[in-house]
Coordinates of C-alpha atoms in Angstrom, one line a residue:
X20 CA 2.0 36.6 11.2
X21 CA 1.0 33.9 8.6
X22 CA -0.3 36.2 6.0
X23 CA 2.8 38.4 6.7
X24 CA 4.9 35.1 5.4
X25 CA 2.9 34.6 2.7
X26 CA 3.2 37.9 1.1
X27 CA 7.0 37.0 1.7
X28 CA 7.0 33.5 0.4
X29 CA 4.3 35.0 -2.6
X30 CA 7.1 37.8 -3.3
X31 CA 9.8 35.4 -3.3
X32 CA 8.8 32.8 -5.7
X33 CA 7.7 35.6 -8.3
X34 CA 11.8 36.6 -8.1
X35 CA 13.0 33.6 -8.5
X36 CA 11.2 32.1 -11.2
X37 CA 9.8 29.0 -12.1
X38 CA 13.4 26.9 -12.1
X39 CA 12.5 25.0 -9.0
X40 CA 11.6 21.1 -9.2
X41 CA 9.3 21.1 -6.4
X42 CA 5.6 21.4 -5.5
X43 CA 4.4 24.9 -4.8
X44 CA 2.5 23.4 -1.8
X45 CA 6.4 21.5 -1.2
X46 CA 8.3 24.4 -1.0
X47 CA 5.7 26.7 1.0
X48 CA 6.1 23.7 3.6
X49 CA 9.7 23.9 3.5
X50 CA 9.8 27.7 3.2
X51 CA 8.2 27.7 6.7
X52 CA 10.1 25.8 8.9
X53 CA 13.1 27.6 7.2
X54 CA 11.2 30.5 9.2
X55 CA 10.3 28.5 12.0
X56 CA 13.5 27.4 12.4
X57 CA 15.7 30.9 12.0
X58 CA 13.1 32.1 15.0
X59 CA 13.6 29.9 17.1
X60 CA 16.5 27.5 18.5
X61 CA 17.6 23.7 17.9
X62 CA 20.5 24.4 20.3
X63 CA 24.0 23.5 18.3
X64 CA 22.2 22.4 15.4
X65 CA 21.0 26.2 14.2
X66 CA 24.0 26.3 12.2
X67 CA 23.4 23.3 9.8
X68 CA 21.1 23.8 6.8
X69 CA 17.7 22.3 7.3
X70 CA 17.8 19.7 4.2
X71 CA 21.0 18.0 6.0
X72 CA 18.8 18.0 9.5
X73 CA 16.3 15.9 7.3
X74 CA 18.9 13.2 6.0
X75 CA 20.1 13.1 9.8
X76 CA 16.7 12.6 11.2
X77 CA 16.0 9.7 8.5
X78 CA 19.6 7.8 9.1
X79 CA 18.2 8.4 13.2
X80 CA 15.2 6.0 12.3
X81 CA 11.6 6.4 13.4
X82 CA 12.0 5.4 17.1
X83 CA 14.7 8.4 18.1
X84 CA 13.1 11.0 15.6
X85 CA 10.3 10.7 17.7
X86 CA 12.4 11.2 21.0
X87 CA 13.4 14.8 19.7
X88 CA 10.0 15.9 19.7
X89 CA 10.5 16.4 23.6
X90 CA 13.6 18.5 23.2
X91 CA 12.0 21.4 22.5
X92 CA 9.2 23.2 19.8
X93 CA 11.6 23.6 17.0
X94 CA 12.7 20.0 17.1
X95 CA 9.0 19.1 17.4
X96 CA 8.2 21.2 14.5
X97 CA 11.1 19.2 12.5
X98 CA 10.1 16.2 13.6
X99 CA 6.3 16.5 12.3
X100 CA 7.3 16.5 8.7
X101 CA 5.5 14.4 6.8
X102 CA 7.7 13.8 4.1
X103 CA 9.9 12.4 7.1
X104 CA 7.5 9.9 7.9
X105 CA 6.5 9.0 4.4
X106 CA 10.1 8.4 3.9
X107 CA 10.1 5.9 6.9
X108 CA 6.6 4.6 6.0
X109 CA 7.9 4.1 2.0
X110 CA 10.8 1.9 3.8
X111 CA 8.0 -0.4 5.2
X112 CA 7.3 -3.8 3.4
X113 CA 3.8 -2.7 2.1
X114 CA 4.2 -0.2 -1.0
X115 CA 3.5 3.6 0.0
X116 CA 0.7 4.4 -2.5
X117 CA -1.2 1.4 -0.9
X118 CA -0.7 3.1 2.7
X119 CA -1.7 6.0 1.0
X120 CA -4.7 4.9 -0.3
X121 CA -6.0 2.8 3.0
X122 CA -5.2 5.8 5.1
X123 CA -6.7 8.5 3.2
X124 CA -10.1 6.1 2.0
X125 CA -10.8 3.7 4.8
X126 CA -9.6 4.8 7.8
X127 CA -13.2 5.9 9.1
X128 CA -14.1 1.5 8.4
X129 CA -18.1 1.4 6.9
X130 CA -19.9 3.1 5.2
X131 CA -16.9 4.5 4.0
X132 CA -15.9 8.5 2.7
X133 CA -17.3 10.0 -0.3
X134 CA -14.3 12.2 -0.1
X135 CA -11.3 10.9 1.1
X136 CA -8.8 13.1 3.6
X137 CA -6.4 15.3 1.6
X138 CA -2.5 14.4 2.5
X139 CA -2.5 17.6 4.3
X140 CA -5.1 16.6 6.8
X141 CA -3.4 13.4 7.3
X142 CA -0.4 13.4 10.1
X143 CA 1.9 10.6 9.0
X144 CA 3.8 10.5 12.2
X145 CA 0.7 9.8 14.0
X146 CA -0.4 6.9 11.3
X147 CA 3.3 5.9 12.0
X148 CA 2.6 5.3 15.3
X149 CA -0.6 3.6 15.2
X150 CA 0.6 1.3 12.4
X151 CA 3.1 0.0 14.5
X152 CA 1.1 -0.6 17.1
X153 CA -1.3 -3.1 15.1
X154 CA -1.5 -6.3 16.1
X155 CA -0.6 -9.2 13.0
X156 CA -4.4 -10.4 12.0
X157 CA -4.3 -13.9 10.5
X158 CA -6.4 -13.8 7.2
X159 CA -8.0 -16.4 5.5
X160 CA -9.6 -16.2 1.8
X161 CA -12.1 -18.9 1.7
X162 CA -12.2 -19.2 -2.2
X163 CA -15.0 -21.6 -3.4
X164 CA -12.1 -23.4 -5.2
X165 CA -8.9 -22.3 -3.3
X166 CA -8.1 -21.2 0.4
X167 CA -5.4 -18.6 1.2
X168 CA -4.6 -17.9 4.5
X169 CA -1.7 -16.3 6.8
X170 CA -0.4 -13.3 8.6
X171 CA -1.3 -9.6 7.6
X172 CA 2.5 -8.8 8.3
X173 CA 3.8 -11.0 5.6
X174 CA 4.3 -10.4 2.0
X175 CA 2.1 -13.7 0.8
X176 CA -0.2 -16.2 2.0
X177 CA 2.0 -18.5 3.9
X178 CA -0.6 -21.6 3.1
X179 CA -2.9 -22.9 0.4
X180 CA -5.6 -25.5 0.4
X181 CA -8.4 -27.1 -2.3
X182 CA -11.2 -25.7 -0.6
X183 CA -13.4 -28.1 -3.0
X184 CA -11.7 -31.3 -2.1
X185 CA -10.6 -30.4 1.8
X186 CA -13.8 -28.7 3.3
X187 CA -16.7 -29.6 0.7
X188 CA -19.0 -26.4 -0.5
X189 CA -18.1 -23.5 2.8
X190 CA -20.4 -21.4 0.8
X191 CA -23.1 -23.6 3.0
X192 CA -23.1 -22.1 6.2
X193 CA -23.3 -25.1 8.0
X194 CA -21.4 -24.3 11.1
X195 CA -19.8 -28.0 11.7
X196 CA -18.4 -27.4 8.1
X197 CA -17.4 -23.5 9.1
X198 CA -15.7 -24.9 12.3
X199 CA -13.7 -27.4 10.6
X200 CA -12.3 -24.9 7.7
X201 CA -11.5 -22.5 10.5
X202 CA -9.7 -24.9 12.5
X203 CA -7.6 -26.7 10.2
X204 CA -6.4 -23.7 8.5
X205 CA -5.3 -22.3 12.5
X206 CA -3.8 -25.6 13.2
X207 CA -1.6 -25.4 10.0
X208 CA -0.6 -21.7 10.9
X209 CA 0.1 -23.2 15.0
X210 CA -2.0 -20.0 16.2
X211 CA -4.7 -20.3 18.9
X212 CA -7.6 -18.7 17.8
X213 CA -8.0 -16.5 21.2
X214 CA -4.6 -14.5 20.5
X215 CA -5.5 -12.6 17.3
X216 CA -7.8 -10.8 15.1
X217 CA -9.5 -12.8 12.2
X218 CA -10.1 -11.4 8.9
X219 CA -12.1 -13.6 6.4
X220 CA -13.3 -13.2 3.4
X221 CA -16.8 -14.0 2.7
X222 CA -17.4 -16.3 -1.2
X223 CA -18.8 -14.5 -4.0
X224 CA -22.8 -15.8 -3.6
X225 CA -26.3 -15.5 -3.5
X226 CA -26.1 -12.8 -5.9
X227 CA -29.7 -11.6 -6.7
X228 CA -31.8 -8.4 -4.7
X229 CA -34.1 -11.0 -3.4
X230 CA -35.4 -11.3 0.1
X231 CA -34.5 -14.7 -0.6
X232 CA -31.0 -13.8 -1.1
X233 CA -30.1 -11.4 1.5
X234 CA -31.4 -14.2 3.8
X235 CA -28.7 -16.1 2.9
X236 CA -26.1 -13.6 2.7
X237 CA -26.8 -12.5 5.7
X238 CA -27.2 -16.5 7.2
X239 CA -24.0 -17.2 5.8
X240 CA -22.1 -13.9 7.2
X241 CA -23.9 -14.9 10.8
X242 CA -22.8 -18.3 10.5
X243 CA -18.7 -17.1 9.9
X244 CA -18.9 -14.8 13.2
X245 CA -21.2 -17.4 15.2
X246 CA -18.7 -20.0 14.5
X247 CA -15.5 -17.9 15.3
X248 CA -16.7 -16.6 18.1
X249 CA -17.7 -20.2 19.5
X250 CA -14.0 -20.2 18.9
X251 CA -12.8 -17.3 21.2
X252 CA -12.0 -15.3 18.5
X253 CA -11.3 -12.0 20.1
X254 CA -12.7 -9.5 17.0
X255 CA -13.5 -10.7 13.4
X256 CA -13.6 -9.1 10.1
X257 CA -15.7 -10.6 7.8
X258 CA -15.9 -8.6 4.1
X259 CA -17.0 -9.9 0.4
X260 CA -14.3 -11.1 -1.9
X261 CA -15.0 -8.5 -4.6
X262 CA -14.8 -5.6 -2.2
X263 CA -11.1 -6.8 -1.0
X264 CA -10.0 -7.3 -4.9
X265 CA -11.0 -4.3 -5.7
X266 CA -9.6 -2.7 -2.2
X267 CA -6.5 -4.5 -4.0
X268 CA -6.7 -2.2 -6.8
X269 CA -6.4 0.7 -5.0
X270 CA -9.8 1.7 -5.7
X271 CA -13.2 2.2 -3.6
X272 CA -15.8 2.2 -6.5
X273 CA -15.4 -0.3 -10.0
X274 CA -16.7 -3.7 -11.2
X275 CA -15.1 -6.7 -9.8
X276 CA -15.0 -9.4 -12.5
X277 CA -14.5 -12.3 -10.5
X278 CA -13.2 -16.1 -12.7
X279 CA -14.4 -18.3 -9.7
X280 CA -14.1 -21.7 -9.5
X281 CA -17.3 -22.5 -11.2
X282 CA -18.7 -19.6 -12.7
X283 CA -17.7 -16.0 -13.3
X284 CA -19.2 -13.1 -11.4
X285 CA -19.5 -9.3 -12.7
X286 CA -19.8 -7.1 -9.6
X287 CA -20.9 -3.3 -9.7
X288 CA -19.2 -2.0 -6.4
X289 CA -19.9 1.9 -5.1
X290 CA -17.7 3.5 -2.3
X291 CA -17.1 -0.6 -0.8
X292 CA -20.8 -1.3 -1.1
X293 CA -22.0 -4.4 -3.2
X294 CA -24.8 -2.5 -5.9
X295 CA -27.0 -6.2 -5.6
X296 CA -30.1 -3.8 -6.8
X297 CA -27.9 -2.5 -10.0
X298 CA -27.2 -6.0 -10.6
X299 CA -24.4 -8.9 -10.5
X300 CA -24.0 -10.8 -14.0
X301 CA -22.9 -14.4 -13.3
X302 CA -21.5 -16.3 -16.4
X303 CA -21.5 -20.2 -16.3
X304 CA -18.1 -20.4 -17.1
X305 CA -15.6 -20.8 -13.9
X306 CA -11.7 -22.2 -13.6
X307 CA -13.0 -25.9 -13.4
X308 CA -14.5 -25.6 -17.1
X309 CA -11.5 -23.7 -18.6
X310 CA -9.2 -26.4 -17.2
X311 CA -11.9 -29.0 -18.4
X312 CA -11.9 -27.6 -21.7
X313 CA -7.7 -27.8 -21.7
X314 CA -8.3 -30.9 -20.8
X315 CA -10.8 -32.2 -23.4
X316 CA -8.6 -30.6 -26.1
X317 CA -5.2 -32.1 -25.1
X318 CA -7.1 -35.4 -25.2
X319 CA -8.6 -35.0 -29.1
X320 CA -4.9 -33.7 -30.4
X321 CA -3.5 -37.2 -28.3
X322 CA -2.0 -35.1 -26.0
X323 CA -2.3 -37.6 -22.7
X324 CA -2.7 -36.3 -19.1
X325 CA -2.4 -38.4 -15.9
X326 CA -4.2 -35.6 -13.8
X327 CA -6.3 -32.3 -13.6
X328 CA -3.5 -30.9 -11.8
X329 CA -1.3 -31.5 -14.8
X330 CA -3.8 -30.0 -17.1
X331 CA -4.5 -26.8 -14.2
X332 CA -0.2 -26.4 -13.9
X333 CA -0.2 -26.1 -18.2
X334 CA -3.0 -23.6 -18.3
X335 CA -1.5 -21.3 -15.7
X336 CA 1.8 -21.5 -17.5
X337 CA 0.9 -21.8 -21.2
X338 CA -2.6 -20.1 -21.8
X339 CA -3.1 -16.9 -22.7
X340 CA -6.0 -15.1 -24.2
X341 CA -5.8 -13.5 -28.1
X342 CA -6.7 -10.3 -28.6
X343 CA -8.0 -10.9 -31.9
X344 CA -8.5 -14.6 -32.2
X345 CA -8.9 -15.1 -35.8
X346 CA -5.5 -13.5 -36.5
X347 CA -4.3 -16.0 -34.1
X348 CA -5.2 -18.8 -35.7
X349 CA -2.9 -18.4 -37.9
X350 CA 0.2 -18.0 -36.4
X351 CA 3.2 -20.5 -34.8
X352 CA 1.3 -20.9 -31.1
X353 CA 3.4 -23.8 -30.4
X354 CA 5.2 -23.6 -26.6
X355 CA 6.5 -26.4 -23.8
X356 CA 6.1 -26.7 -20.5
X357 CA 7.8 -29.4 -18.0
X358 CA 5.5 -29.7 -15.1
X359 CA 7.4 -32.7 -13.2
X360 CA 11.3 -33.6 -14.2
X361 CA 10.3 -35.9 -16.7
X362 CA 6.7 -34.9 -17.9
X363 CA 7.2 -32.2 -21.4
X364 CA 4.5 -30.9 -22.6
X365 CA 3.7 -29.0 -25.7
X366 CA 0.9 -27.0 -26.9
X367 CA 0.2 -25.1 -29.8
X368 CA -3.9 -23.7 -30.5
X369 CA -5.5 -24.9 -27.2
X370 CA -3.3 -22.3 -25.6
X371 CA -5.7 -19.3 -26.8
X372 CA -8.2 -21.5 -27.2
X373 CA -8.9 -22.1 -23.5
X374 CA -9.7 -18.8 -22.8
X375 CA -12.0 -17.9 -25.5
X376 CA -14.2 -19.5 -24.0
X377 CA -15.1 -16.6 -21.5
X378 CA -15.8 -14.6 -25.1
X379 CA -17.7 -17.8 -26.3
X380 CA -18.9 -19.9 -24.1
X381 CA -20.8 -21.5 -26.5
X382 CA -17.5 -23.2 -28.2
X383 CA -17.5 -25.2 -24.2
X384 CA -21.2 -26.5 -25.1
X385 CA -22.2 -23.7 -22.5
X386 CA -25.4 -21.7 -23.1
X387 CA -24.2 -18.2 -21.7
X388 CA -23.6 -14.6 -22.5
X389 CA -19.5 -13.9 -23.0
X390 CA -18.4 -12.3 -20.2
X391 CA -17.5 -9.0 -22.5
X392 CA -21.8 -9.0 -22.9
X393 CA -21.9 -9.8 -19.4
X394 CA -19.5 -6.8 -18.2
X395 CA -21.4 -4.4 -20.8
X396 CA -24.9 -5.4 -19.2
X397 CA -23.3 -4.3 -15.7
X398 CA -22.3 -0.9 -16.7
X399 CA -25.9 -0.2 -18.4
X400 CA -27.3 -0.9 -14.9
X401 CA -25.0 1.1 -13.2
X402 CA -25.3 4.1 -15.6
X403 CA -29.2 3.3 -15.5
X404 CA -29.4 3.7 -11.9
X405 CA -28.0 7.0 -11.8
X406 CA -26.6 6.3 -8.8
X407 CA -24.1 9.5 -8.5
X408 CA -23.4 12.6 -10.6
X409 CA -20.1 11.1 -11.7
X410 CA -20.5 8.1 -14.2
X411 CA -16.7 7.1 -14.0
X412 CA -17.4 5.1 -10.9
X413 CA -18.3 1.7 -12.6
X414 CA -15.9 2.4 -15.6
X415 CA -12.6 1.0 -13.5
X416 CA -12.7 -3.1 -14.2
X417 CA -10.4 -5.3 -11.7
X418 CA -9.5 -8.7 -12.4
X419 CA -9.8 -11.2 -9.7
X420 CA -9.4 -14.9 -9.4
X421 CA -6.8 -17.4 -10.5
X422 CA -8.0 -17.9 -14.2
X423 CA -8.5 -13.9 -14.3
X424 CA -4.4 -14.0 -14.7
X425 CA -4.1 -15.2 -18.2
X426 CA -2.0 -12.7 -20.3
X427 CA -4.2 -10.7 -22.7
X428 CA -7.2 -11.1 -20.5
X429 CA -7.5 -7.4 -19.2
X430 CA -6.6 -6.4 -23.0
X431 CA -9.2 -8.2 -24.6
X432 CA -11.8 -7.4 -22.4
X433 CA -11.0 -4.0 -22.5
X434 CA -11.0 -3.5 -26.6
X435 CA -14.2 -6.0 -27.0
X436 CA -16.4 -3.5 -24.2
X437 CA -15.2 -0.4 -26.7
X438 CA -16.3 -2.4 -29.7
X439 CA -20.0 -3.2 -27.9
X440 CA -20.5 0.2 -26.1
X441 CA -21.7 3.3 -27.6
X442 CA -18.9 6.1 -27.6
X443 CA -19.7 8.0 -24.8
X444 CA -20.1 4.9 -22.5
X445 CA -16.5 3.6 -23.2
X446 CA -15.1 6.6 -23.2
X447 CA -12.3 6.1 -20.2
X448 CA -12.9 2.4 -19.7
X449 CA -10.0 0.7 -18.1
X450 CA -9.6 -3.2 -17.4
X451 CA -7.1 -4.1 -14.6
X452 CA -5.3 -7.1 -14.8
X453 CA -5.3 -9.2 -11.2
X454 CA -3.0 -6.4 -8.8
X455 CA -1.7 -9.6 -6.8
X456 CA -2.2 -12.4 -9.6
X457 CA -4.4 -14.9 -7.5
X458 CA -3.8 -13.7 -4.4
X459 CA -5.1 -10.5 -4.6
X460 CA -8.4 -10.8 -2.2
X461 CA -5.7 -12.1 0.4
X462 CA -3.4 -9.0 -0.3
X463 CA -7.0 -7.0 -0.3
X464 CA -7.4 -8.1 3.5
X465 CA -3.9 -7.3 3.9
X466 CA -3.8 -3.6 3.8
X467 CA -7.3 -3.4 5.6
X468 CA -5.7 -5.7 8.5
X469 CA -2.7 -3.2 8.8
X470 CA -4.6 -0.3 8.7
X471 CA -3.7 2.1 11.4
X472 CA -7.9 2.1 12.4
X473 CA -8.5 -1.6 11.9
X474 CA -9.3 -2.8 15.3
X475 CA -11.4 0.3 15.9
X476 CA -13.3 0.9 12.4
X477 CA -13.2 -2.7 10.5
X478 CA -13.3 -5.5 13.5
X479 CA -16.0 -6.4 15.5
X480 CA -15.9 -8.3 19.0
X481 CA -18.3 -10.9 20.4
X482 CA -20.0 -7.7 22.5
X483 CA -20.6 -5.7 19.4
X484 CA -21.4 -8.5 17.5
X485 CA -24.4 -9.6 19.0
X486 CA -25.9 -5.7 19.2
X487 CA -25.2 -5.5 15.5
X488 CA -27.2 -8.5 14.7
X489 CA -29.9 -7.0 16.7
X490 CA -30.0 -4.1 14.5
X491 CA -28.3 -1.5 17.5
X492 CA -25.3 -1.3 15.7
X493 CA -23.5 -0.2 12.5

């Protein structure tokens, strides 16, 4: 009977041309529940078009949609659309190309799918359903410089706290330190740890291949679900920073170019995996020396500043970073900024300034590589290692990190790896600016935490925790 209706649908499209503005794959879809329909019964309804039964079944909502489906089989079959349920999932808070992409790539949790589902595999109804069902995970981005934390139902962190100055270095995994951070940041939400799901992102460190460093990774990963757990933390989540930036990006595979706090990291990422034997480049350079640097400059051009904050407000609001910086030199830079109602400030060179120092971090006093060398050494390790049949995998670079938001950043990153890369290596190089500005781990952890398989594929409990560490598990 199917191949019977596709000779028909086949023969039909051929007579009517190519007019149409829809999908062929669209209109076979539609084309059979137009047959569906006309063979079977939705009671009084038979005499209204399809498209209009669509349009009623959105202005019905989700909830008594799904009631129909016990009506009878031609409701059911209605009801099953998935452009319906896109349509209620694209009138959710969280952006449908980001549902999209957590469904289709991470639904099965670690190690995750070479190839993802195809949208005709995936039953949106039933994603509906699940998503719905999800409890809210708090999340908490424990930046070496900056903490972000709040509910994966919200649109942004709902707190933020100076890691640095609060909590000392959490990077440490010295659990009296661990249970501190965790508590505070729980107290200022007014949640009791034994009601919800904890997502956490673990600090960009310990970078090397070492035995030496995996021992520490994996201390300070043991450390965050030891110390949770002591906590009653039903199930945790604990996954690196880059991963959930680049999770941010929409994208499974790429280098993760980090601006920490106090130095820069370049991180070669394949399918949600951390390549530490291709290599992560760290730069010396971090926020704290860019604002220093401000700082320092302000100061010679008798430019005075009561306070780092001051200096930290004017470089998020008046640095950028030039795309060709000796052309810049010469042009009118000048701009004001009011960071408190009586406290103008005006800059002029140290805008652009500020951030060439990630290009040459020599001009700081800093012995290092520029962070263009140090993304262009990543990607001869990963297309060194031959790690897939596909080099394109390491040619995606995110942003991430508060600093990583200057205008002109991704630009200039992007034209100087063309200039130090041989043709066929830059060849479809893209840099991505920040998706989420400086809170795009937290919006990273976000769409894993609402994920319709979270609980099941991402979270472990205390039980599962302590066969995993034994090696039973995962």
């Amino acid at each position: 009977m199917n191949a019977l209706i596709r000779k028909v649908w086949f023969s039909f499209t051929h007579r009517s041309g190519s007019g149409s503005d829809r999908s062929p794959n669209t209109d076979y879809d539609h084309f059979l529940q137009m047959m569906y329909i006309q063979s079977s019964s939705t009671g009084e309804f038979d005499r209204i078009p399809i498209d209009i039964l669509m349009i009623i079944l959105r202005k019905l909502g989700p909830r008594d949609s799904a009631r129909l489906r016990a009506v009878c089989k031609s409701w059911k079959f209605l009801v099953s659309d998935n452009r319906l349920w896109i349509y209620f999932l694209q009138n959710q808070q969280e952006p449908f190309d980001s549902v999209f992409f957590a469904e289709a790539h991470l639904r099965s949790g670690y190690p995750l799918q070479v190839f993802p589902a195809p949208m005709s595999d995936l039953s949106f109804m039933h994603i509906y359903s699940q998503r719905m069902q999800v409890p809210g995970a708090i999340i908490i981005d424990g930046g070496s410089g900056y903490s972000k934390y709040g509910w994966s139902k919200y649109s942004s962190p709902s707190g933020r706290s100076a890691t640095f100055l609060e909590f000392g270095n959490i990077e440490s995994p010295m659990p009296s330190r661990l249970r501190h951070f965790f508590s505070t940041i729980c107290n200022r939400m007014q949640v009791k740890t034994s009601t919800q799901p904890i997502v956490v992102s673990i600090p960009l460190c310990h970078y090397d291949d070492t035995e030496s460093a995996k021992f520490s990774r994996r201390q300070l990963k043991d450390a965050i679900y030891t110390t949770l757990f002591d906590m009653n933390v039903p199930s945790v989540c604990a996954i690196n920073q880059a991963t959930l930036a680049l999770f941010a990006a929409r994208r499974t595979s790429g280098i993760v170019v980090n601006v920490g706090f106090h130095q820069t990291s370049v991180v070669p990422i394949l399918h949600g995996k951390v390549m530490h034997k291709v290599g992560v480049e760290v730069v010396g350079m971090g926020a704290l020396k860019l604002t220093g640097f401000l700082r320092d400059r302000m100061q010679q051009n008798n430019i005075n500043v009561d306070s780092l904050y001051t200096v930290r407000t004017l470089k998020e609001n008046l640095c950028y970073v030039a795309l060709d910086y000796e052309a810049e030199l010469s042009k009118d830079t000048e701009a004001s900024f009011r960071v408190t109602s009586n406290s103008w400030f005006t800059l002029s060179k140290e805008r652009f300034q500020t951030g060439e120092i990630l290009f040459k971090p020599r001009i700081a006093g800093v012995q290092a590589m520029g962070l263009h060398q140090a993304v262009a050494l990543c990607m001869d390790h990963c297309h060194d290692a031959e790690l897939t049949s596909d080099d394109n995998w390491y040619k995606t670079v995110v942003l991430a990190g508060g600093s990583a938001c200057m205008a002109g950043l991704a630009e200039r990153l992007e034209k100087e790896l063309h200039e130090l890369l041989t043709t066929s290596m830059a060849n479809g190089i893209r840099v991505l600016p920040p998706p989420y500005g400086a809170d795009s781990v937290w919006h990273g952890a976000k769409l894993l935490s609402n994920l319709s398989t979270f609980q099941r594929s991402w979270c472990m409990t205390k039980k599962q925790y302590k066969h995993w560490s034994r090696g039973r598990l995962w």
